[in-house]
Amino acid sequence: NTYTVKYNANGGIGDMAEMVVTYDLTVKLSSNLFERTGYTFAGWSTTADGIVNYTDKQSITNLTDTDGVVIDLYAVWDINSYTVTYDYWTNGGNSTETDKAVIKYNAPIDLRVSAEKGNGFTFVGWNTDASATTGLRSLSMGTENLTLYAIYKKTIHVTLVERNEENVI
């Protein structure tokens, strides 16, 4: 008897050839060739939303005893996490500290963290460009570590004084 092992990218991209396996022979599963942005390949599952049943290139024997069956193996993906560093000090903030957050790929980044500069400056927001003059409204985690710079603007206080003048004739 023989059966076919078919590989499914399960959200990834790429192509992998099916393999025909003879009953009672031990063979290794093919090496994963699929890719998925922001994810790491974890192994193979027998269901699309299942846990890892087989590792990459694992030796297998008799996944079925029925002749001609197609066994679907689905790629299991672990989402990657990256570090966001909040840089308070590059643009003159009061703190020489940096905060870090670990964010999963494609998740929103918290831009509500505030930073103080003082001395007539107001915190505007965060930007990936240290020389920016505006803060970002929203940002999602990409596929690499990221530094966000605190952006400040000079605060100008204006006092209006009302003058009363009399007209003299």
XYZ file of C-alpha atoms in Angstrom, residues 14-92:
79
model
C 5.378 28.844 -1.304
C 5.157 25.411 -2.850
C 6.068 21.960 -1.631
C 5.865 18.727 -3.577
C 3.684 15.920 -2.299
C 5.439 12.738 -1.289
C 4.279 9.195 -1.902
C 5.068 6.867 1.001
C 5.044 3.072 1.007
C 3.424 1.354 3.992
C 5.932 -0.055 6.554
C 8.820 2.098 5.259
C 10.290 4.800 7.488
C 10.875 8.090 5.670
C 11.560 11.664 6.697
C 9.017 14.387 6.113
C 10.188 17.019 3.650
C 11.924 20.103 5.003
C 9.529 23.046 5.258
C 9.816 25.432 2.291
C 6.865 27.662 3.195
C 7.300 31.199 4.531
C 4.995 33.508 6.432
C 5.825 37.123 7.223
C 5.989 37.756 10.975
C 5.798 34.068 11.883
C 8.178 31.185 12.569
C 7.471 27.666 11.377
C 6.804 25.378 14.370
C 6.007 22.046 12.733
C 3.199 20.087 11.061
C -0.344 19.395 12.220
C -2.978 17.021 10.912
C -5.590 19.814 11.171
C -5.521 23.436 10.003
C -5.945 24.818 13.534
C -4.197 22.038 15.414
C -1.074 21.669 17.484
C 2.259 20.362 16.206
C 2.016 16.616 15.540
C 5.273 16.301 13.589
C 8.483 18.308 13.574
C 10.302 19.421 10.444
C 12.001 16.458 8.708
C 10.686 14.050 11.355
C 10.895 10.338 10.528
C 7.476 8.767 10.025
C 6.129 5.279 9.524
C 2.584 4.248 8.603
C 0.573 7.453 8.934
C -2.259 5.311 7.544
C -2.787 1.700 6.524
C -5.333 2.526 3.825
C -4.059 2.381 0.252
C -4.299 5.578 -1.803
C -5.215 7.937 1.051
C -4.007 11.552 1.024
C -2.698 12.751 4.386
C -2.825 16.539 4.661
C -0.196 18.127 6.874
C -0.700 21.787 7.770
C 2.093 24.186 8.657
C 1.830 25.421 12.253
C 3.055 28.999 12.730
C 4.183 30.782 15.891
C 3.714 34.534 15.757
C 6.950 36.492 16.238
C 7.414 39.175 18.880
C 9.645 42.217 18.569
C 10.874 44.904 20.971
C 9.713 48.513 20.888
C 12.058 50.925 22.681
C 10.563 54.235 23.836
C 13.410 56.773 23.677
C 12.652 59.729 25.973
C 16.026 61.460 25.908
C 17.266 61.869 22.294
C 15.160 65.003 21.825
C 15.936 66.432 25.249
